[in-house]
Coordinates of C-alpha atoms in Angstrom, one line a residue:
Chain N
M90 CA 109.4 88.7 129.0
S91 CA 110.8 85.4 128.0
V92 CA 109.8 83.3 125.1
L93 CA 109.8 79.3 125.4
I94 CA 110.8 77.9 121.9
V95 CA 110.3 74.1 121.1
G96 CA 111.3 72.5 117.9
S97 CA 114.1 70.5 116.2
T98 CA 118.0 70.8 117.2
A99 CA 119.6 69.3 114.1
L100 CA 123.0 69.0 112.4
D101 CA 122.6 70.2 108.7
S102 CA 124.8 69.1 106.1
I103 CA 124.0 71.6 103.0
K104 CA 125.2 71.2 99.6
T105 CA 124.9 74.1 97.1
P106 CA 126.8 74.1 93.4
K107 CA 129.1 76.1 95.1
A108 CA 130.0 74.4 98.1
E109 CA 129.3 71.6 100.8
N110 CA 129.3 72.3 104.4
P111 CA 128.7 69.2 106.8
R112 CA 127.3 69.3 110.1
L113 CA 126.2 72.8 110.4
L114 CA 124.2 73.9 113.7
G115 CA 120.6 73.5 112.3
G116 CA 117.2 72.6 112.8
S117 CA 113.9 75.0 113.5
A118 CA 114.6 75.4 117.2
S119 CA 118.3 76.6 116.8
H120 CA 117.2 79.0 114.0
A121 CA 114.4 80.3 116.0
G122 CA 116.2 80.3 119.4
V123 CA 119.0 82.7 118.1
A124 CA 116.8 84.9 116.2
A125 CA 114.7 85.4 119.5
S126 CA 117.9 86.0 121.4
F127 CA 118.4 89.3 119.8
F128 CA 115.4 90.5 121.3
S129 CA 114.7 88.7 124.8
P130 CA 115.6 85.8 127.2
V131 CA 115.0 82.4 125.4
N132 CA 113.8 79.2 127.0
L133 CA 115.0 76.2 124.5
V134 CA 113.4 73.0 124.7
G135 CA 114.8 70.2 122.3
V136 CA 117.2 67.3 122.2
V137 CA 120.5 66.2 120.8
G138 CA 122.8 63.4 121.1
T139 CA 126.3 62.9 122.6
D140 CA 127.7 63.4 119.6
F141 CA 126.4 67.4 119.7
P142 CA 129.7 69.4 119.2
Q143 CA 130.3 71.4 122.2
R144 CA 130.8 74.5 120.0
Y145 CA 127.1 74.5 119.5
I146 CA 126.3 74.5 123.1
Q147 CA 128.8 77.2 123.2
L148 CA 126.9 79.1 120.5
Y149 CA 123.6 78.6 122.2
R150 CA 125.0 80.1 125.3
R151 CA 126.8 83.1 123.6
H152 CA 123.4 84.0 122.9
G153 CA 122.0 83.7 126.5
I154 CA 119.7 80.9 125.5
D155 CA 118.8 79.0 128.7
L156 CA 119.5 75.4 128.0
A157 CA 117.7 73.4 131.0
G158 CA 115.3 72.3 128.5
L159 CA 118.3 70.8 126.0
Q160 CA 118.1 66.9 126.7
I161 CA 121.4 65.5 125.8
V162 CA 121.1 61.8 125.5
P163 CA 123.1 58.8 124.4
G164 CA 122.7 58.6 120.5
K165 CA 123.3 60.4 117.6
T166 CA 121.5 64.2 116.8
F167 CA 119.2 64.3 114.1
H168 CA 121.0 64.8 110.9
W169 CA 119.5 66.4 108.0
S170 CA 121.2 66.5 104.7
G171 CA 119.9 68.8 101.6
E172 CA 120.8 70.1 98.3
Y173 CA 120.0 73.3 96.4
E174 CA 119.9 73.9 92.8
A175 CA 121.7 77.0 91.5
D176 CA 118.5 79.5 92.0
M177 CA 118.5 78.7 95.7
N178 CA 114.7 78.1 95.6
N179 CA 114.4 74.4 95.2
R180 CA 116.1 72.2 97.3
R181 CA 115.9 68.4 97.9
T182 CA 116.7 66.2 100.9
L183 CA 119.5 63.9 100.5
L184 CA 119.1 62.2 104.0
T185 CA 117.1 62.4 106.8
E186 CA 118.5 60.5 110.1
L187 CA 116.6 61.1 112.9
G188 CA 118.7 59.7 115.6
V189 CA 117.7 60.4 119.4
F190 CA 114.9 62.8 117.6
E191 CA 112.9 60.1 116.9
R192 CA 112.1 59.4 120.6
F193 CA 111.9 62.9 121.8
T194 CA 109.6 64.0 124.3
P195 CA 109.7 67.6 125.5
T196 CA 109.6 67.7 128.6
L197 CA 109.5 71.0 130.2
P198 CA 111.4 72.1 133.3
A199 CA 109.0 73.3 135.8
A200 CA 110.7 76.9 135.5
Y201 CA 109.6 76.9 131.8
Q202 CA 106.0 76.4 132.3
R203 CA 105.3 80.0 133.1
T204 CA 106.9 81.5 130.0
P205 CA 104.6 84.1 128.4
F206 CA 105.4 83.8 125.1
V207 CA 105.5 80.2 123.4
L208 CA 106.9 79.5 120.2
L209 CA 106.0 75.8 118.8
A210 CA 108.8 76.1 116.1
N211 CA 108.4 73.4 113.0
I212 CA 108.2 70.1 114.9
A213 CA 105.3 67.0 115.0
P214 CA 102.3 68.8 115.9
V215 CA 101.8 65.7 118.5
L216 CA 105.1 67.3 120.5
Q217 CA 103.6 70.9 119.9
H218 CA 100.6 69.8 121.7
H219 CA 102.8 68.0 124.3
V220 CA 104.6 71.4 124.8
L221 CA 101.4 73.2 125.3
D222 CA 99.9 70.9 127.8
Q223 CA 102.6 71.3 130.3
M224 CA 102.2 75.5 130.1
R225 CA 100.6 76.9 132.7
R226 CA 98.4 80.1 130.9
P227 CA 100.7 81.6 128.1
R228 CA 100.2 84.8 127.0
F229 CA 100.5 84.1 123.4
V230 CA 101.0 80.9 121.6
T231 CA 102.4 81.0 118.2
A232 CA 103.1 77.8 115.8
D233 CA 104.9 77.3 112.6
T234 CA 104.9 74.0 110.2
M235 CA 105.9 72.3 107.3
D236 CA 104.0 70.5 104.3
L237 CA 105.4 67.2 105.7
W238 CA 102.7 67.5 108.5
L239 CA 100.1 68.4 106.7
N240 CA 100.6 64.9 104.8
V241 CA 101.2 62.7 107.8
A242 CA 99.5 64.5 111.0
L243 CA 96.5 66.8 109.7
P244 CA 94.2 65.8 112.7
E245 CA 97.0 66.6 115.1
L246 CA 97.6 70.1 113.2
L247 CA 94.0 71.0 112.8
R248 CA 93.3 70.2 116.5
L249 CA 96.4 72.1 117.8
L250 CA 95.3 75.3 115.4
K251 CA 92.5 75.6 117.8
R252 CA 94.7 76.2 120.6
L253 CA 97.0 78.9 119.0
D254 CA 96.6 82.6 119.0
A255 CA 99.2 82.7 115.8
F256 CA 99.8 80.3 112.8
V257 CA 102.8 80.7 110.8
L258 CA 102.8 78.9 107.6
N259 CA 104.4 79.6 103.7
D260 CA 102.1 79.8 100.9
S261 CA 102.3 76.7 99.0
E262 CA 101.7 75.3 102.8
A263 CA 98.5 77.6 103.2
Q264 CA 97.2 76.7 99.5
Q265 CA 98.0 73.0 100.6
L266 CA 95.3 73.3 103.7
T267 CA 92.8 75.3 102.5
K268 CA 92.6 74.5 98.9
E269 CA 92.4 78.0 97.8
D270 CA 95.1 79.7 95.5
N271 CA 93.8 83.3 96.6
L272 CA 95.5 85.1 99.4
L273 CA 92.6 86.4 101.3
A274 CA 90.6 83.4 100.8
A275 CA 93.0 81.0 102.3
L276 CA 93.4 83.6 105.1
R277 CA 89.6 83.5 105.7
K278 CA 89.8 79.8 105.9
I279 CA 93.0 79.5 108.2
H280 CA 91.2 81.8 110.7
Q281 CA 88.2 79.6 111.0
L282 CA 90.3 76.8 112.1
G283 CA 91.3 78.8 114.8
P284 CA 93.9 81.3 115.1
Q285 CA 93.2 85.2 115.6
Y286 CA 96.6 86.0 113.7
V287 CA 97.7 84.2 110.6
V288 CA 101.1 84.9 109.0
I289 CA 101.6 83.7 105.3
K290 CA 105.4 83.7 104.4
Q291 CA 106.0 84.4 100.8
G292 CA 109.8 84.1 100.8
S293 CA 111.8 86.5 98.9
H294 CA 108.2 88.2 98.3
G295 CA 107.9 88.9 102.3
S296 CA 104.8 88.0 104.4
V297 CA 101.3 88.8 105.0
L298 CA 99.8 89.0 108.4
S299 CA 95.7 89.0 108.8
G300 CA 95.0 89.8 112.4
P301 CA 92.2 91.7 114.4
R302 CA 93.6 95.0 113.0
G303 CA 93.2 93.6 109.4
L304 CA 96.5 92.8 106.7
F305 CA 99.7 93.7 107.1
I306 CA 102.2 93.6 104.1
C307 CA 105.5 92.8 105.4
P308 CA 108.3 93.4 103.2
A309 CA 111.4 91.2 102.5
Y310 CA 114.7 92.7 102.9
P311 CA 116.3 92.6 99.4
L312 CA 119.5 90.6 99.2
R313 CA 122.3 90.9 96.8
K314 CA 123.1 87.4 97.3
V315 CA 121.5 84.2 98.9
V316 CA 124.1 81.9 100.2
D317 CA 121.8 79.7 102.1
P318 CA 117.8 80.1 102.7
T319 CA 117.7 77.1 105.2
G320 CA 116.3 78.2 108.5
A321 CA 114.8 81.7 106.9
G322 CA 111.2 80.5 108.0
D323 CA 112.3 79.6 111.6
S324 CA 114.8 82.9 112.2
F325 CA 111.8 85.2 110.6
V326 CA 108.9 83.8 113.2
G327 CA 111.9 83.5 115.9
A328 CA 112.7 87.2 116.0
M329 CA 109.0 88.1 115.4
M330 CA 108.2 86.1 118.8
G331 CA 111.3 87.4 120.3
Y332 CA 110.4 91.1 119.7
L333 CA 106.9 90.8 120.8
A334 CA 108.3 89.4 124.1
A335 CA 110.6 92.3 124.7
A336 CA 107.7 94.8 123.7
K337 CA 105.4 96.5 126.1
G338 CA 101.7 96.5 125.8
P339 CA 99.3 94.6 123.7
V340 CA 100.5 92.4 121.0
D341 CA 98.2 94.2 118.3
N342 CA 100.4 97.2 118.9
H343 CA 103.6 95.6 118.1
I344 CA 103.3 92.4 115.8
R345 CA 103.8 94.6 112.1
R346 CA 107.1 95.8 113.8
A347 CA 108.0 92.5 114.9
M348 CA 107.2 91.0 111.4
V349 CA 109.5 93.6 110.1
Y350 CA 112.5 92.5 112.6
G351 CA 111.5 88.7 111.5
S352 CA 112.2 89.9 107.9
V353 CA 115.6 91.5 108.7
V354 CA 116.9 88.5 110.8
A355 CA 115.7 86.1 108.0
S356 CA 117.8 88.1 105.4
F357 CA 120.9 87.7 107.5
C358 CA 120.3 84.2 108.0
C359 CA 119.9 83.7 104.2
E360 CA 123.6 85.5 103.6
G361 CA 125.5 82.4 105.3
F362 CA 125.2 79.0 105.9
G363 CA 123.3 77.4 108.4
L364 CA 123.8 80.0 111.3
Q365 CA 127.0 81.2 110.5
R366 CA 125.9 84.8 109.8
T367 CA 123.0 85.1 111.9
A368 CA 125.3 84.1 114.8
K369 CA 127.7 86.9 113.8
T370 CA 124.5 89.6 113.6
T371 CA 124.4 92.6 115.9
R372 CA 121.5 94.5 117.0
P373 CA 122.7 97.8 115.5
E374 CA 122.9 95.7 112.1
I375 CA 119.6 94.3 112.7
E376 CA 118.2 98.1 113.3
Q377 CA 119.9 99.5 110.3
R378 CA 118.1 97.1 107.9
V379 CA 115.0 97.6 109.8
R380 CA 115.5 101.6 108.9
E381 CA 116.2 100.6 105.3
L382 CA 113.0 98.6 105.3
E383 CA 111.1 101.5 106.4
K384 CA 112.7 103.9 103.7
L385 CA 112.2 101.2 100.9
T386 CA 108.6 101.1 101.5
R387 CA 107.8 104.7 102.2
F388 CA 105.6 106.4 99.9
Chain U
M119 CA 100.5 117.6 81.3
S120 CA 99.6 115.0 78.6
V121 CA 101.1 111.7 78.0
L122 CA 101.2 109.8 74.9
I123 CA 100.5 106.4 74.6
V124 CA 101.6 104.0 71.7
G125 CA 100.8 100.2 71.8
S126 CA 98.0 97.5 70.5
T127 CA 94.6 98.2 70.3
A128 CA 92.9 95.1 70.2
L129 CA 90.0 92.6 70.5
D130 CA 90.4 90.3 73.1
S131 CA 88.3 86.9 73.2
I132 CA 89.1 85.6 76.8
K133 CA 88.2 82.3 78.2
T134 CA 88.4 81.1 81.7
P135 CA 87.2 78.1 83.4
K136 CA 84.1 79.7 84.2
A137 CA 83.3 82.1 81.1
E138 CA 83.9 83.2 77.9
N139 CA 84.1 86.6 76.6
P140 CA 84.2 87.2 73.1
R141 CA 85.6 90.6 71.2
L142 CA 86.3 92.5 74.5
L143 CA 88.0 95.9 74.1
G144 CA 91.9 95.2 75.0
G145 CA 95.6 95.7 73.9
S146 CA 98.4 97.4 75.6
A147 CA 97.1 100.9 74.5
S148 CA 93.8 100.6 75.5
H149 CA 94.4 99.2 79.0
A150 CA 97.2 102.0 79.5
G151 CA 95.1 104.7 77.8
V152 CA 92.2 104.3 79.8
A153 CA 94.5 103.8 83.4
A154 CA 96.3 107.1 82.5
S155 CA 93.1 109.2 81.6
F156 CA 92.1 108.8 85.5
F157 CA 94.9 111.5 86.2
S158 CA 95.7 113.2 82.9
P159 CA 94.7 113.8 78.9
V160 CA 95.7 111.0 76.8
N161 CA 96.9 111.2 73.1
L162 CA 96.4 107.5 72.2
V163 CA 98.4 106.3 68.9
G164 CA 97.1 103.0 67.7
V165 CA 95.2 101.0 64.6
V166 CA 92.0 99.5 64.2
G167 CA 90.1 98.2 61.3
T168 CA 86.7 99.0 60.2
D169 CA 85.1 96.3 62.3
F170 CA 86.1 98.3 65.7
P171 CA 82.8 98.5 67.5
Q172 CA 81.8 102.2 67.6
R173 CA 81.1 101.6 71.2
Y174 CA 84.6 101.1 72.1
I175 CA 85.3 104.2 70.2
Q176 CA 82.7 105.8 73.0
L177 CA 84.3 104.1 75.6
Y178 CA 87.9 105.8 74.8
R179 CA 85.8 109.1 74.5
R180 CA 84.0 108.8 77.5
H181 CA 87.7 108.7 79.2
G182 CA 88.5 112.1 77.4
I183 CA 91.0 110.1 75.4
D184 CA 92.4 112.2 72.4
L185 CA 92.0 109.5 69.2
A186 CA 93.7 112.1 66.6
G187 CA 96.2 109.4 66.5
L188 CA 93.8 106.5 66.2
Q189 CA 93.9 105.0 62.7
I190 CA 91.0 103.4 61.4
V191 CA 92.0 101.6 58.3
P192 CA 90.1 99.1 55.9
G193 CA 90.4 95.5 57.3
K194 CA 90.2 93.6 60.7
T195 CA 91.0 94.9 63.9
F196 CA 94.2 92.6 65.8
H197 CA 92.2 89.9 67.7
W198 CA 93.9 87.9 70.3
S199 CA 92.3 85.1 72.1
G200 CA 93.5 83.0 75.3
E201 CA 92.5 80.8 78.0
Y202 CA 93.4 80.9 81.6
E203 CA 93.8 77.8 84.0
A204 CA 91.8 77.8 87.1
D205 CA 94.6 79.7 89.2
M206 CA 94.7 82.3 86.9
N207 CA 98.5 82.4 86.8
N208 CA 98.8 80.6 83.4
R209 CA 97.2 81.4 80.2
R210 CA 97.9 80.1 76.8
T211 CA 97.2 81.9 73.4
L212 CA 94.5 80.2 71.4
L213 CA 94.5 82.5 68.4
T214 CA 96.5 85.6 67.1
E215 CA 95.0 87.2 64.0
L216 CA 97.0 90.4 63.5
G217 CA 95.1 92.2 60.8
V218 CA 95.7 95.7 60.3
F219 CA 97.9 95.6 63.3
E220 CA 100.5 94.0 60.5
R221 CA 101.1 96.8 58.5
F222 CA 100.8 99.2 61.4
T223 CA 103.2 102.4 61.2
P224 CA 102.3 104.7 64.3
T225 CA 102.2 108.2 62.5
L226 CA 101.7 111.1 65.1
P227 CA 99.8 114.1 64.7
A228 CA 101.5 117.0 65.0
A229 CA 99.9 118.0 67.9
Y230 CA 101.3 115.0 69.7
Q231 CA 104.8 115.7 69.0
R232 CA 105.7 117.8 71.8
T233 CA 103.6 115.5 74.8
P234 CA 105.8 115.6 77.5
F235 CA 105.2 112.1 78.8
V236 CA 105.7 109.5 76.4
L237 CA 104.5 105.7 77.5
L238 CA 105.8 103.1 74.5
A239 CA 103.3 100.4 76.0
N240 CA 103.9 96.6 74.8
I241 CA 104.4 96.4 70.7
A242 CA 107.5 95.8 68.6
P243 CA 110.6 97.4 69.5
V244 CA 110.9 98.8 65.7
L245 CA 107.4 100.7 66.6
Q246 CA 108.5 101.8 69.7
H247 CA 111.5 103.5 68.4
H248 CA 109.6 104.9 65.2
V249 CA 107.3 106.7 68.0
L250 CA 110.6 108.1 69.8
D251 CA 111.9 109.4 66.6
Q252 CA 109.2 111.7 65.7
M253 CA 109.0 113.3 69.3
R254 CA 110.4 116.7 70.2
R255 CA 112.2 116.5 73.3
P256 CA 110.0 114.4 75.4
R257 CA 110.4 114.9 79.1
F258 CA 109.8 111.5 80.1
V259 CA 109.8 108.7 78.3
T260 CA 108.6 104.9 79.6
A261 CA 108.7 101.5 77.6
D262 CA 107.0 98.3 78.5
T263 CA 107.7 95.1 76.9
M264 CA 107.1 91.3 76.8
D265 CA 109.1 88.0 76.3
L266 CA 108.0 87.9 72.6
W267 CA 110.2 91.1 72.0
L268 CA 113.0 89.6 74.0
N269 CA 112.8 86.2 71.7
V270 CA 112.5 87.9 68.2
A271 CA 113.5 91.7 68.6
L272 CA 116.6 91.6 71.1
P273 CA 118.6 93.8 69.2
E274 CA 116.1 96.7 68.5
L275 CA 114.9 96.1 72.3
L276 CA 118.5 96.9 73.4
R277 CA 119.0 100.0 71.0
L278 CA 115.6 101.0 72.6
L279 CA 116.6 100.9 76.2
K280 CA 119.5 103.3 75.6
R281 CA 116.7 105.8 74.9
L282 CA 114.5 105.7 77.5
D283 CA 114.1 107.1 80.7
A284 CA 112.0 104.2 82.6
F285 CA 112.1 100.3 81.4
V286 CA 108.9 98.6 82.8
L287 CA 108.9 94.4 82.7
N288 CA 107.9 91.5 84.4
D289 CA 110.1 89.5 86.6
S290 CA 110.6 86.5 84.3
E291 CA 111.4 89.0 81.6
A292 CA 114.3 90.6 83.5
Q293 CA 115.5 86.8 84.3
Q294 CA 115.7 86.2 80.4
L295 CA 117.1 89.6 79.8
T296 CA 119.7 89.5 82.4
K297 CA 120.0 85.7 82.9
E298 CA 120.0 86.7 86.9
D299 CA 117.8 85.3 89.5
N300 CA 118.8 87.7 91.6
L301 CA 116.5 91.1 91.6
L302 CA 119.3 93.2 92.6
A303 CA 121.7 91.5 90.2
A304 CA 118.9 91.9 87.4
L305 CA 118.3 95.5 87.9
R306 CA 121.4 96.4 88.2
K307 CA 122.2 95.0 84.9
I308 CA 119.4 96.3 83.4
H309 CA 120.7 99.8 84.5
Q310 CA 123.8 99.4 82.6
L311 CA 121.8 98.8 79.5
G312 CA 120.4 102.6 79.7
P313 CA 117.2 103.3 81.8
Q314 CA 117.7 105.2 85.0
Y315 CA 114.8 103.7 86.4
V316 CA 113.6 100.1 86.3
V317 CA 110.6 98.7 87.4
I318 CA 110.0 95.0 87.9
K319 CA 106.5 93.9 88.2
Q320 CA 106.0 90.7 90.4
G321 CA 102.0 90.5 89.5
S322 CA 100.3 89.6 93.2
H323 CA 103.6 90.3 95.1
G324 CA 103.6 94.0 93.4
S325 CA 106.9 95.8 91.9
V326 CA 109.9 97.1 92.6
L327 CA 111.5 100.2 91.4
S328 CA 115.3 100.9 91.3
G329 CA 116.3 104.5 90.4
P330 CA 118.4 107.4 91.6
R331 CA 116.7 107.4 94.8
G332 CA 117.1 103.6 95.4
L333 CA 114.7 100.9 95.9
F334 CA 111.1 100.9 96.5
I335 CA 109.4 97.8 97.2
C336 CA 105.4 98.8 95.9
P337 CA 102.8 96.6 97.3
A338 CA 100.0 95.0 95.2
Y339 CA 96.6 95.6 96.4
P340 CA 95.1 92.1 97.5
L341 CA 91.9 91.0 95.9
R342 CA 89.5 88.8 96.8
K343 CA 88.8 87.2 93.4
V344 CA 90.5 87.7 90.2
V345 CA 88.3 87.5 87.4
D346 CA 90.8 88.4 84.5
P347 CA 94.2 89.4 84.9
T348 CA 94.6 90.5 80.9
G349 CA 95.8 94.1 81.1
A350 CA 97.2 94.4 84.7
G351 CA 100.2 94.9 83.8
D352 CA 99.5 98.0 81.1
S353 CA 96.9 99.4 83.6
F354 CA 99.7 99.6 86.3
V355 CA 102.4 101.4 83.8
G356 CA 99.4 103.3 82.1
A357 CA 98.1 104.6 85.5
M358 CA 101.6 105.1 86.9
M359 CA 102.6 107.8 83.8
G360 CA 99.0 109.4 84.0
Y361 CA 99.9 110.2 87.8
L362 CA 103.5 111.2 86.9
A363 CA 102.0 113.5 83.9
A364 CA 99.7 115.1 86.5
A365 CA 102.2 115.5 89.2
K366 CA 104.1 118.9 89.6
G367 CA 108.1 118.9 89.9
P368 CA 110.5 116.5 89.4
V369 CA 109.3 112.8 88.9
D370 CA 111.8 111.3 91.7
N371 CA 109.4 113.0 94.1
H372 CA 106.3 111.4 92.9
I373 CA 107.5 108.0 91.1
R374 CA 106.9 105.7 94.5
R375 CA 103.4 107.1 94.8
A376 CA 102.7 107.0 90.7
M377 CA 103.3 103.1 91.2
V378 CA 101.0 102.8 94.2
Y379 CA 98.4 104.4 91.9
G380 CA 99.5 101.9 89.1
S381 CA 98.8 99.0 91.6
V382 CA 95.6 100.2 92.5
V383 CA 94.4 100.7 88.8
A384 CA 95.5 97.3 88.0
S385 CA 93.8 95.9 90.7
F386 CA 90.4 97.1 89.5
C387 CA 91.4 96.0 85.9
C388 CA 91.9 92.4 87.5
E389 CA 88.2 92.6 89.1
G390 CA 86.5 92.2 85.7
F391 CA 86.7 90.9 81.8
G392 CA 88.9 93.1 79.7
L393 CA 88.0 96.8 80.3
Q394 CA 84.9 96.2 82.1
R395 CA 85.7 97.0 85.6
T396 CA 88.5 99.7 84.9
A397 CA 86.4 101.8 82.7
K398 CA 83.6 101.9 85.8
T399 CA 86.1 103.0 88.1
T400 CA 85.8 106.4 89.8
R401 CA 88.8 108.5 91.2
P402 CA 87.3 108.2 94.4
E403 CA 87.6 104.4 94.5
I404 CA 91.1 104.9 93.3
E405 CA 91.8 107.1 96.1
Q406 CA 90.3 104.9 98.8
R407 CA 92.2 101.8 97.7
V408 CA 95.8 103.9 97.8
R409 CA 94.7 104.7 101.5
E410 CA 93.9 101.3 102.2
L411 CA 97.5 100.6 100.8
E412 CA 99.1 103.1 103.0
K413 CA 97.4 101.3 106.0
L414 CA 98.2 97.6 104.8
T415 CA 102.1 98.9 104.2
R416 CA 102.6 100.9 107.5
F417 CA 104.9 99.8 110.4

């Protein structure tokens, strides 16, 4: 089955102590879309300007991503610029130019409206709502978010939570949303806000799922070197949704494994700038790391 | 088989935002000793003053801990006092009165010198050396440490590392010792310093082992409520060594499971002040949480 992914499609200029990489392909929908494409067909919904490099369109196409939902409009593509510190744990935004993204209204092609799996990748909650409003009985809806929306769009986000099957956020966001330091207490509060599945991402410590079958502690794949963590969270949830869309039978039977695939694709993401490493990844490489994670956690 | 444990035996006064608990039984050897006692006989090496409450001697005895190596000398027992912040992640020391601990020389009873498993729990490296000097061909030697010794006794600690089978430390200590943020890079550097097994503790994120059979990612048992994390790391390594001493065959066959038992006993430790919860724990309760951790990590 297919997965519909809406989110940002951007150009990222990423600075680290060792390198500067201007105008890489970025954005939550780009990372999630390529990650999902290893497992299932992807319908992408986003907007770019006329300055968007043709080679990035080709990159999407090479991954079999359907671009009927990608609007190309006069103006500049959303451009984000950020800088990482040496330990890769802290980044600061140098520049945010919204460009055509400022007036983005995600209008779905008719053919997208029955996509069974829906990933509302990180984007303003009002746009996530707008996409859901156009969907016809989706089978499984997941949303990701970021701290910005907790600060500036909390009411819309809370209203969105009631419409989701799964909500994915990172540990600091969970703490901000629930005012709970304790992971289990935070999970319980987020369930009360609506979603049956809650996934809390913990960066290099992996992630935790709380769902109908209880908790799952999902490991991160240990890396020798983190080159650029931008998009790792988007890759995680994209691969998770792609894997779920490809799996047969109830989501409950597959969601743990889907998260492990998410961890693995996120690990490749971290090994290159932007999508450079992810885009070169092969399915056998992914399977290899999944097998390694099985070995690394068995006792 | 038995495990010899040397470390501090102390009275801990622990303040949290909600409670104040004066003169609890504490110290690395107390926590590690009780934790190990669930699995194998323990030979304890430590020192207390004449003020040491008889009920704590009884607590050790109830856990079958051999006290031939516990010196009771004129003077005051080591007294540590600390305060936790609301999130339990930060603590500050209010008071350290070394008392009889200041002149402690761990002299082993002859009967202890052939104990096959040795845990050099957190204590000055010079004392850890002194214990090792008295041992006759121990089968497996593990040491724990703390940031203080990295700051004030690094040469002795580095010399100790060459005498160990396993070294256990927490993530911030590993970073301080190796100047590496990356976990795998830190592990590699610590192996180069001597130990064949390196365990890095990551608090509520679990721990990681690096050994001859590669990496193992060990989960932490998720808790609804952390009452007092003091001694959790000592409990972890104590239970790990107790489990290893009780297991038949090569350490390599059992060390992963030993760490999981360590995680579980540490989780009980966190649920009460000092040793209050650990001391009430039963083996079936431990087994129950180990089974839960198996379910929580299976995919």
